[in-house]
Amino acid sequence: MSSAASDTWIVGLGEARIAPLLDDVSINELAWEAVEPALQEAGVALADVTGAITASQDFWDGRTISSMNVNEVACGSFGSEAKVAADCVQAIGYACARIDDGDQHLNVVVAHAKESEGDAHTIELAAFDPYYERQIDPDETIVAAFQAGLLYARGGASEELSARVVAAARSRSKVLDAVSVADVLASAPTATPLRVLDRAPLMDTAAAMVVCCGDQRNKLDRPAVRIVATATRSGAYWRERADLTSVAQAGEVVREALDRAGWSLGEIDIVELVAPFAHQHLMLGEAVGLGGGESLVARFEQGEINDSGGWLAGSAGSVAGLHSVLAAARRLRQGDGRRAMVCSTGGLAAQSHHVVLLEAAP
Amino acid sequence: MSHAPVRAAIVATGQTDHGRRFDASLAEIAREAIDRCLDSRGLTLEDIDAVIAGNMEMFEGIYLVEQLSVGALGALGKPLYKLNTGGTVGASVALACYHMVASGRYRRVLGVGFQKQSEGSTQAAITTVGDPIWERAVMAGAIGNFASMASTYIAESGVTQEQAAKVAVKARRNACLNPHAHLKMPDVTVEDVLASDMLAYPIHLLDMCPASDGAAAIVMAAEDLAGDLADRPAWVHAVATAHDQQYMGDSPKRLAVMRSLQAASRKAYALAGIEDPLRDFDVAEVYEPATYAELAMCENLGFCPMGGGGKLIDDGVTLIDGPLPVNPSGGVLSTNPVGATAMIRVAEAAMQVMGEAGEHQIPDVKRALATGYGGNAWTDVMILSAERPK
Amino acid sequence: MNAREAEAFNREQAIRIEQQITLRYSFAAGRHATRFFTALRDEGKILATRDAAGNVMVPPRPVCGLSGLPMDEWVEVGPDGVLAGCTIVYVPFIDPMTGAQRPVPYGFGLVRFDGADTSIYHLLDATDPAQIGVGKRVRAVFRPREERTGSLADIRHFTVVED
């Protein structure tokens, strides 16, 4: 088969609750809250699932080998699990590789995070250079603030445009209250020019999907969505980036994925951009070729981009990309478009970029 | 639509000089292995399509370590994956390299495992392996876990402390033939092992692996490139992964009966056409964090009948000049930088097939086995061969 | 650098940067653990979950990895059990709950409660180490009711009992 495109199908979707604190469940139970409905939708039992790809971060879980928190609910015992420490969109690329090479036929993809359980500042501090940076006690918000400050100074983006992205996201949220642009601009400063509402709040959540090869999909005969292509790329570490406001790799991964699929950007009906900070959506949109400034923000407000609301509407690290994939997949199944693209990010100041392209079943 | 994999081979390996390395930072340690790997074939980072990295973050206490080290890992502007599956992560990385090539996604993938256990609290990190609700409060480190497992294994198989000590002697003497190994003890004897401090009954100090700083790297290449890059590529004939149940006590006969190792190895054997592992493999690099573990793994891998691990070492079957040498590199017992250790198994197995293991080269290696072990009996298995798969 | 050069560098020149990162976590025990530890604390009972295939698991959990079936039924197991693995520990590990070193030697092992298919790790009474061995029957020694908080530590340790 062509090495460029993938023949992986999404046949079941599942989501756990999303809330700032879900302390009635352990991580294991939370993941099952997402996996169980995905299995039901796919019409398969856990015993049928021979492998899983899991996405989580050890520091957020407070556990070395954080996927051990979910391994029995992801694919049962003696299943073939592989764990990717990144946003789930990157993990999806690995899931596809194992199906495309014939090693796996029916897998679960599950992402989880309980951001309520750890101390965010200290966890993020641990991502900084131990020799040159930690002593000044930085965290992700501070680096994002440098980035936003430079971005706004450069021109073409502003606090107001970022605030409109937040308002647009919140208006679509099922778990967070709507906020106005004025609310965002009046919220407490965290590290200037950023404010509390500029960042997606921390959440506890999990999401899952059941994926399979083409043959399995035919046997299962469920509404399905095809994963056509994935791509991923890492930029430089934040302090070593020549231009903190540029996310050129986002454009590169999109071009690479489109090449693999044989598509053009104009053929994409559904777009989801996944990043924790509002201003990063402006950067991503521009880098990917979706416009800039006022016209780009209008697309968020109209739901052309992030109809789901994205991370700013309520999600968590590792899970956010998968939430957008699930939202896009549901719309494709309903006939609300034929082709979708989800671009997600990772690392400090959006260092890494991942993309997945989906297509409705013919 | 067919899903025939692209055939893939390991075409280059590199390792650091493992040990206590205060001369290098974590990123530099990773880069040392990467440079040695690429230099061995005259490759540069431009030749690499994707990088897959493995490191257990809690040990050095660096979150998103691959992002911090992206330059050292040679991954700037490239696909960069980070896995962390525990002690087996190096093998998980090697398996990911395989899948990325076999699926046709990338054609030359660099895999690197790295760790500096001198830089953090090994004990604290291992304590976090335990489930926070059910296990962490009573954890007695890897040592307590292996000691308890050893007691189960002894009760099931009758293996003796002397037989376990022979594994330690084999490992530390083999390590003398490996320029990269951390612990080398040319004159160590069974008596020395039994006289060493008792850590947790029946595990003596010399029954356990060290905590090391080190890194190992491989390049996995697609079939049409492999022959150009290595005279004798180490072709991947099978990969398999299996984990056990959710909690450490779920497998009550743990070590005596290693369910996930049996599951993964049998799947891999079937894929590679291995009928009698003792006969069909020429060398094995297995992930043995303790002496008893190596004997149990030999049983569970089918090198001998269940319960026969003690006899296997008594008969010298797994010595470096025996019918099936196990860990001619010195194994985990000689070198253990957790994020790299399973990658070292894969790299050593590949070196054996490629004829590049120097003083610890086993003659005429056609097929080699590499295993990884971590966390709750999480197992990765890779089978390499000098022959291209059909 | 080779190993010898590195060692010299270590001794003579290397700069080390000392850091202590305190990572605090608050872990939600979840539904199954809450029910288990409530019964442990309030009634001194050991609970397990069972699936339709008859697998009985401690710790209790939503689904059994072996069968893939939901573990819908709760059953009582123990209070006695069998040692599936055991050791006397001489290394003074740090107790993660207190931050203090555990006094050595102490017993540590795998206890399989009567009626359960799985075991749990816990501390063992090592007053008479010769008594401890795989296959020996053991009983949980509970802390007094007023000292129990709903955690593993509500059981002080397990002690070997006569058959």
Coordinates of N, CA, C and O in Angstrom, one line a residue, chain B residues 78-216:
Chain B
K78 N 12.5 18.0 13.2 CA 12.1 16.6 12.8 C 11.0 16.1 13.7 O 10.7 16.6 14.7
P79 N 10.4 15.0 13.2 CA 9.5 14.2 14.1 C 10.3 13.7 15.3 O 11.3 13.2 15.2
L80 N 9.8 14.0 16.5 CA 10.4 13.6 17.8 C 9.4 13.0 18.7 O 8.4 13.7 19.1
Y81 N 9.5 11.7 18.9 CA 8.6 11.0 19.8 C 9.3 10.7 21.1 O 10.5 10.5 21.1
K82 N 8.5 10.8 22.2 CA 9.1 10.4 23.5 C 8.2 9.3 24.1 O 7.0 9.5 24.2
L83 N 8.9 8.2 24.5 CA 8.1 7.2 25.1 C 8.6 7.1 26.6 O 9.8 7.3 26.8
N84 N 7.8 6.7 27.5 CA 8.3 6.3 28.8 C 7.5 5.1 29.4 O 6.5 5.3 30.1
T85 N 8.0 3.9 29.1 CA 7.3 2.7 29.6 C 8.1 2.0 30.7 O 7.8 0.9 31.0
G86 N 9.0 2.7 31.3 CA 9.7 2.1 32.5 C 11.0 1.5 32.0 O 11.6 2.0 31.1
G87 N 11.4 0.5 32.7 CA 12.7 -0.1 32.4 C 12.8 -0.6 31.0 O 13.8 -0.7 30.4
T88 N 11.6 -0.9 30.4 CA 11.6 -1.5 29.1 C 11.6 -0.4 28.0 O 11.6 -0.7 26.8
V89 N 11.7 0.9 28.4 CA 11.5 1.9 27.5 C 12.5 1.9 26.3 O 12.1 2.2 25.2
G90 N 13.7 1.5 26.6 CA 14.7 1.4 25.5 C 14.2 0.5 24.4 O 14.4 0.7 23.2
A91 N 13.6 -0.6 24.8 CA 13.1 -1.6 23.8 C 11.8 -1.1 23.2 O 11.6 -1.3 22.0
S92 N 11.0 -0.4 24.0 CA 9.8 0.2 23.4 C 10.2 1.2 22.3 O 9.5 1.3 21.3
V93 N 11.3 2.0 22.6 CA 11.8 2.9 21.6 C 12.2 2.1 20.3 O 11.9 2.5 19.2
A94 N 12.9 1.0 20.5 CA 13.4 0.2 19.3 C 12.2 -0.3 18.6 O 12.2 -0.3 17.3
L95 N 11.2 -0.7 19.3 CA 9.9 -1.2 18.6 C 9.3 -0.1 17.9 O 8.8 -0.3 16.8
A96 N 9.2 1.1 18.4 CA 8.6 2.2 17.8 C 9.4 2.6 16.5 O 8.8 2.9 15.4
C97 N 10.7 2.5 16.6 CA 11.6 2.7 15.4 C 11.2 1.7 14.3 O 11.0 2.1 13.1
Y98 N 11.0 0.5 14.7 CA 10.6 -0.5 13.8 C 9.3 -0.2 13.1 O 9.1 -0.2 11.9
H99 N 8.3 0.1 13.9 CA 6.9 0.4 13.4 C 6.9 1.6 12.5 O 6.2 1.6 11.5
M100 N 7.7 2.6 12.8 CA 7.8 3.8 12.0 C 8.3 3.5 10.6 O 7.9 4.1 9.6
V101 N 9.3 2.6 10.5 CA 9.9 2.2 9.3 C 9.0 1.1 8.6 O 8.7 1.3 7.4
A102 N 8.5 0.2 9.3 CA 7.7 -0.9 8.7 C 6.4 -0.4 8.1 O 5.9 -1.0 7.2
S103 N 5.9 0.7 8.7 CA 4.6 1.2 8.2 C 4.8 2.1 7.0 O 3.9 2.6 6.4
G104 N 6.1 2.4 6.7 CA 6.4 3.2 5.5 C 6.4 4.7 5.9 O 6.6 5.5 5.0
R105 N 6.2 5.0 7.1 CA 6.2 6.4 7.5 C 7.5 7.1 7.3 O 7.6 8.2 6.8
Y106 N 8.5 6.5 7.8 CA 9.9 7.1 7.7 C 10.9 6.0 7.3 O 10.6 4.8 7.4
R107 N 12.0 6.4 6.8 CA 12.9 5.4 6.2 C 14.2 5.2 7.0 O 14.8 4.2 6.9
R108 N 14.6 6.2 7.7 CA 15.8 6.1 8.6 C 15.4 6.7 9.9 O 15.3 7.9 10.0
V109 N 15.3 5.9 11.0 CA 14.8 6.4 12.2 C 15.9 6.2 13.3 O 16.5 5.1 13.4
L110 N 16.2 7.3 14.0 CA 17.2 7.2 15.1 C 16.4 6.9 16.4 O 15.5 7.7 16.8
G111 N 16.8 5.9 17.2 CA 16.2 5.6 18.5 C 17.3 5.8 19.5 O 18.4 5.3 19.4
V112 N 17.0 6.5 20.6 CA 17.9 6.7 21.7 C 17.3 6.5 23.0 O 16.2 7.1 23.3
G113 N 18.0 5.8 23.9 CA 17.5 5.7 25.3 C 18.7 6.3 26.1 O 19.8 6.1 25.9
F114 N 18.3 7.1 27.2 CA 19.3 7.7 27.9 C 18.9 8.0 29.4 O 17.7 8.1 29.6
Q115 N 19.8 8.0 30.3 CA 19.5 8.2 31.7 C 20.7 8.5 32.5 O 21.8 8.0 32.2
K116 N 20.6 9.4 33.5 CA 21.7 9.6 34.4 C 21.2 9.4 35.8 O 20.7 10.3 36.4
Q117 N 21.3 8.2 36.3 CA 20.8 8.0 37.6 C 21.6 8.6 38.7 O 21.1 8.7 39.8
S118 N 22.8 9.0 38.4 CA 23.5 9.7 39.5 C 22.9 11.1 39.7 O 23.3 11.7 40.7
E119 N 22.1 11.6 38.9 CA 21.6 12.9 39.0 C 20.3 13.1 39.8 O 19.8 14.2 40.0
G120 N 19.7 12.0 40.2 CA 18.4 12.2 40.9 C 18.4 11.2 42.0 O 19.3 10.5 42.4
S121 N 17.2 11.0 42.6 CA 17.0 10.0 43.6 C 16.3 8.8 43.0 O 15.1 8.8 42.7
T122 N 17.2 7.8 42.7 CA 16.6 6.5 42.1 C 15.5 6.0 43.0 O 14.5 5.5 42.5
Q123 N 15.7 6.0 44.3 CA 14.8 5.4 45.2 C 13.4 6.1 45.1 O 12.4 5.5 45.0
A124 N 13.5 7.4 45.1 CA 12.2 8.2 45.0 C 11.5 7.9 43.7 O 10.3 7.7 43.7
A125 N 12.2 7.9 42.6 CA 11.6 7.6 41.3 C 11.0 6.2 41.3 O 9.9 6.0 40.8
I126 N 11.7 5.2 41.8 CA 11.2 3.9 41.8 C 9.9 3.8 42.7 O 9.0 3.0 42.4
T127 N 10.0 4.6 43.8 CA 8.8 4.5 44.7 C 7.5 5.0 43.9 O 6.4 4.5 44.1
T128 N 7.7 5.9 42.9 CA 6.6 6.4 42.2 C 6.1 5.4 41.1 O 5.1 5.6 40.4
V129 N 6.8 4.2 41.0 CA 6.3 3.2 40.1 C 5.1 2.6 40.8 O 4.1 2.1 40.1
G130 N 5.1 2.6 42.1 CA 4.0 2.0 42.8 C 2.7 2.8 42.7 O 2.8 4.1 42.7
D131 N 1.6 2.2 42.6 CA 0.3 2.9 42.6 C 0.2 3.7 43.8 O 0.4 3.2 44.9
P132 N -0.2 5.0 43.7 CA -0.2 5.9 44.9 C -1.2 5.4 45.9 O -1.1 5.7 47.1
I133 N -2.3 4.8 45.5 CA -3.3 4.4 46.5 C -3.0 3.1 47.1 O -3.2 2.9 48.3
W134 N -2.6 2.1 46.3 CA -2.5 0.7 46.7 C -1.1 0.2 47.0 O -1.0 -0.8 47.7
E135 N -0.1 0.9 46.6 CA 1.2 0.2 46.7 C 2.3 1.1 47.2 O 3.2 0.6 47.9
R136 N 2.2 2.4 47.0 CA 3.3 3.2 47.3 C 3.7 3.3 48.8 O 4.9 3.3 49.1
A137 N 2.8 3.2 49.7 CA 3.1 3.4 51.1 C 4.0 2.3 51.6 O 4.7 2.5 52.6
V138 N 3.9 1.1 51.0 CA 4.7 0.0 51.6 C 5.9 -0.3 50.7 O 6.7 -1.2 51.1
M139 N 6.1 0.4 49.6 CA 7.1 -0.1 48.7 C 8.5 -0.1 49.3 O 8.9 0.8 50.0
A140 N 9.2 -1.2 49.0 CA 10.6 -1.3 49.4 C 11.5 -1.3 48.2 O 12.4 -2.1 48.1
G141 N 11.2 -0.4 47.3 CA 12.1 -0.2 46.2 C 12.1 -1.4 45.2 O 11.3 -2.4 45.4
A142 N 12.9 -1.3 44.2 CA 13.1 -2.5 43.3 C 13.6 -3.7 44.0 O 13.3 -4.8 43.7
I143 N 14.5 -3.4 45.0 CA 15.1 -4.5 45.7 C 14.1 -5.3 46.5 O 14.1 -6.6 46.4
G144 N 13.2 -4.7 47.2 CA 12.2 -5.4 48.0 C 11.3 -6.2 47.0 O 10.9 -7.3 47.3
N145 N 10.9 -5.6 45.9 CA 10.0 -6.2 44.9 C 10.7 -7.5 44.4 O 10.1 -8.6 44.3
F146 N 12.0 -7.3 44.0 CA 12.7 -8.5 43.4 C 13.0 -9.6 44.5 O 13.0 -10.8 44.2
A147 N 13.2 -9.1 45.7 CA 13.5 -10.1 46.7 C 12.2 -10.9 47.0 O 12.3 -12.2 47.1
S148 N 11.1 -10.3 47.1 CA 9.8 -11.0 47.3 C 9.5 -11.9 46.1 O 9.2 -13.1 46.3
M149 N 9.8 -11.4 44.9 CA 9.6 -12.3 43.7 C 10.5 -13.4 43.7 O 10.1 -14.6 43.3
A150 N 11.7 -13.2 44.2 CA 12.7 -14.3 44.2 C 12.3 -15.4 45.2 O 12.4 -16.6 44.9
S151 N 11.6 -15.0 46.3 CA 11.2 -16.0 47.3 C 10.1 -16.9 46.6 O 10.1 -18.1 46.9
T152 N 9.2 -16.3 45.8 CA 8.2 -17.0 45.1 C 8.9 -18.0 44.2 O 8.5 -19.2 44.1
Y153 N 9.9 -17.5 43.4 CA 10.6 -18.3 42.4 C 11.3 -19.4 43.1 O 11.3 -20.6 42.6
I154 N 11.9 -19.2 44.2 CA 12.7 -20.2 44.9 C 11.7 -21.3 45.4 O 11.9 -22.5 45.2
A155 N 10.5 -20.9 45.9 CA 9.6 -21.8 46.4 C 9.0 -22.7 45.3 O 8.8 -23.9 45.4
E156 N 8.9 -22.1 44.1 CA 8.4 -22.9 42.9 C 9.4 -23.8 42.3 O 9.1 -24.9 41.9
S157 N 10.6 -23.3 42.2 CA 11.6 -24.0 41.4 C 12.7 -24.7 42.1 O 13.4 -25.5 41.6
G158 N 12.9 -24.3 43.4 CA 14.0 -24.8 44.2 C 15.3 -24.3 43.8 O 16.4 -24.8 44.2
V159 N 15.4 -23.2 43.0 CA 16.6 -22.6 42.7 C 17.4 -22.1 43.9 O 16.7 -21.7 44.9
T160 N 18.7 -22.2 43.9 CA 19.5 -21.9 45.1 C 20.2 -20.6 45.0 O 20.4 -20.0 43.9
Q161 N 20.6 -20.1 46.1 CA 21.4 -18.8 46.1 C 22.7 -19.0 45.3 O 23.2 -18.0 44.7
E162 N 23.3 -20.2 45.4 CA 24.5 -20.4 44.6 C 24.3 -20.3 43.1 O 25.1 -19.7 42.4
Q163 N 23.2 -20.9 42.7 CA 22.9 -20.8 41.3 C 22.6 -19.4 40.8 O 23.1 -18.9 39.8
A164 N 21.9 -18.6 41.7 CA 21.8 -17.2 41.3 C 23.1 -16.5 41.3 O 23.4 -15.7 40.4
A165 N 24.0 -16.8 42.3 CA 25.3 -16.1 42.3 C 26.1 -16.4 41.1 O 26.9 -15.6 40.6
K166 N 25.9 -17.6 40.5 CA 26.6 -17.9 39.2 C 26.2 -16.9 38.1 O 27.1 -16.6 37.3
V167 N 25.0 -16.5 38.1 CA 24.6 -15.5 37.1 C 25.3 -14.2 37.3 O 25.8 -13.6 36.3
A168 N 25.5 -13.8 38.6 CA 26.3 -12.6 38.8 C 27.7 -12.7 38.4 O 28.3 -11.7 37.8
V169 N 28.3 -13.8 38.6 CA 29.7 -14.1 38.2 C 29.8 -14.0 36.7 O 30.7 -13.3 36.2
K170 N 28.9 -14.7 36.1 CA 28.9 -14.7 34.6 C 28.8 -13.2 34.1 O 29.6 -12.8 33.2
A171 N 27.9 -12.5 34.6 CA 27.6 -11.1 34.1 C 28.8 -10.2 34.3 O 29.3 -9.6 33.4
R172 N 29.4 -10.2 35.5 CA 30.5 -9.3 35.8 C 31.8 -9.7 35.1 O 32.6 -8.8 34.8
R173 N 31.9 -11.0 34.8 CA 33.1 -11.4 34.1 C 32.9 -11.1 32.6 O 33.8 -10.6 31.9
N174 N 31.7 -11.3 32.1 CA 31.4 -10.9 30.7 C 31.7 -9.4 30.5 O 32.2 -9.0 29.4
A175 N 31.3 -8.6 31.5 CA 31.4 -7.2 31.3 C 32.9 -6.8 31.1 O 33.1 -5.7 30.5
C176 N 33.8 -7.6 31.5 CA 35.2 -7.3 31.3 C 35.5 -7.3 29.8 O 36.6 -6.7 29.4
L177 N 34.7 -7.9 29.0 CA 35.0 -8.0 27.6 C 34.2 -6.9 26.8 O 34.1 -6.9 25.6
N178 N 33.5 -6.0 27.6 CA 32.7 -5.0 27.0 C 33.2 -3.6 27.4 O 33.1 -3.2 28.6
P179 N 33.8 -2.9 26.5 CA 34.4 -1.6 26.9 C 33.4 -0.6 27.4 O 33.8 0.3 28.1
H180 N 32.1 -0.8 27.1 CA 31.1 0.2 27.6 C 30.5 -0.1 29.0 O 29.9 0.7 29.5
A181 N 30.7 -1.3 29.5 CA 30.0 -1.7 30.7 C 30.5 -0.9 31.9 O 31.6 -0.5 32.0
H182 N 29.6 -0.8 32.9 CA 29.8 0.0 34.1 C 30.6 -0.9 35.1 O 31.7 -0.5 35.5
L183 N 30.0 -2.0 35.6 CA 30.7 -2.8 36.6 C 31.5 -3.9 36.0 O 30.9 -4.8 35.3
K184 N 32.7 -4.0 36.2 CA 33.5 -5.1 35.7 C 34.3 -5.7 36.8 O 34.9 -5.0 37.6
M185 N 34.1 -7.0 37.0 CA 34.8 -7.7 38.1 C 35.4 -9.0 37.6 O 34.8 -10.0 37.6
P186 N 36.6 -8.9 37.2 CA 37.2 -10.1 36.5 C 37.4 -11.3 37.4 O 37.4 -12.4 37.0
D187 N 37.6 -11.0 38.7 CA 37.9 -12.1 39.6 C 36.8 -12.5 40.6 O 36.9 -13.2 41.5
V188 N 35.6 -11.9 40.3 CA 34.5 -12.2 41.3 C 34.1 -13.7 41.3 O 34.2 -14.3 40.3
T189 N 33.8 -14.2 42.5 CA 33.4 -15.6 42.6 C 32.0 -15.7 43.2 O 31.5 -14.7 43.8
V190 N 31.5 -16.9 43.2 CA 30.2 -17.2 43.8 C 30.3 -16.8 45.3 O 29.4 -16.3 45.9
E191 N 31.4 -17.2 46.0 CA 31.6 -16.9 47.4 C 31.5 -15.4 47.6 O 30.9 -14.9 48.6
D192 N 32.1 -14.6 46.7 CA 32.1 -13.1 46.9 C 30.6 -12.6 46.9 O 30.2 -11.8 47.6
V193 N 29.8 -13.2 45.9 CA 28.4 -12.8 45.8 C 27.7 -13.1 47.1 O 27.0 -12.3 47.7
L194 N 27.9 -14.3 47.6 CA 27.1 -14.8 48.8 C 27.6 -14.0 50.0 O 26.9 -13.9 51.0
A195 N 28.8 -13.6 50.0 CA 29.4 -12.8 51.2 C 29.0 -11.3 51.1 O 29.2 -10.6 52.1
S196 N 28.5 -10.9 50.0 CA 28.2 -9.4 49.9 C 27.0 -9.1 50.7 O 26.2 -10.0 51.0
D197 N 26.8 -7.8 51.1 CA 25.7 -7.4 51.9 C 24.4 -8.0 51.5 O 24.0 -7.9 50.4
M198 N 23.6 -8.4 52.5 CA 22.3 -8.9 52.2 C 21.4 -7.6 52.2 O 21.3 -6.9 53.2
L199 N 20.8 -7.4 51.0 CA 19.9 -6.2 50.9 C 18.5 -6.5 51.4 O 17.9 -5.7 52.2
A200 N 17.9 -7.5 50.9 CA 16.6 -8.0 51.3 C 16.6 -9.4 50.9 O 16.9 -9.8 49.8
Y201 N 16.4 -10.3 51.9 CA 16.6 -11.7 51.7 C 15.8 -12.2 50.5 O 14.6 -11.9 50.4
P202 N 16.3 -13.0 49.6 CA 17.7 -13.5 49.5 C 18.6 -12.7 48.6 O 19.7 -13.2 48.2
I203 N 18.3 -11.5 48.3 CA 19.1 -10.7 47.4 C 20.3 -10.0 48.1 O 20.2 -9.2 48.9
H204 N 21.5 -10.5 47.6 CA 22.7 -9.8 48.1 C 23.0 -8.6 47.2 O 22.5 -8.5 46.1
L205 N 23.9 -7.8 47.7 CA 24.3 -6.6 46.9 C 24.7 -7.0 45.5 O 24.3 -6.4 44.5
L206 N 25.5 -8.1 45.3 CA 26.0 -8.4 44.0 C 25.0 -9.2 43.2 O 25.3 -9.5 42.0
D207 N 23.8 -9.5 43.8 CA 22.7 -10.1 43.0 C 21.9 -9.0 42.2 O 21.1 -9.3 41.4
M208 N 22.2 -7.7 42.5 CA 21.4 -6.7 41.9 C 22.1 -5.8 40.9 O 23.4 -5.7 41.0
C209 N 21.4 -5.2 40.1 CA 22.0 -4.3 39.1 C 22.5 -3.0 39.7 O 21.9 -2.6 40.7
P210 N 23.4 -2.3 39.1 CA 23.8 -1.0 39.6 C 22.9 0.1 39.1 O 21.9 -0.2 38.3
A211 N 23.1 1.3 39.5 CA 22.4 2.4 38.9 C 23.5 3.2 38.1 O 24.5 3.6 38.7
S212 N 23.2 3.3 36.8 CA 24.3 3.9 36.0 C 23.8 5.1 35.2 O 22.7 5.4 35.2
D213 N 24.8 5.8 34.7 CA 24.6 6.9 33.7 C 25.0 6.3 32.4 O 26.0 5.7 32.2
G214 N 24.1 6.5 31.4 CA 24.5 6.0 30.1 C 23.4 6.2 29.0 O 22.3 6.6 29.4
A215 N 23.8 6.0 27.8 CA 22.9 6.1 26.7 C 23.2 5.1 25.6 O 24.4 4.7 25.5
A216 N 22.2 4.7 24.8 CA 22.5 3.9 23.7 C 21.6 4.3 22.5 O 20.5 4.8 22.8

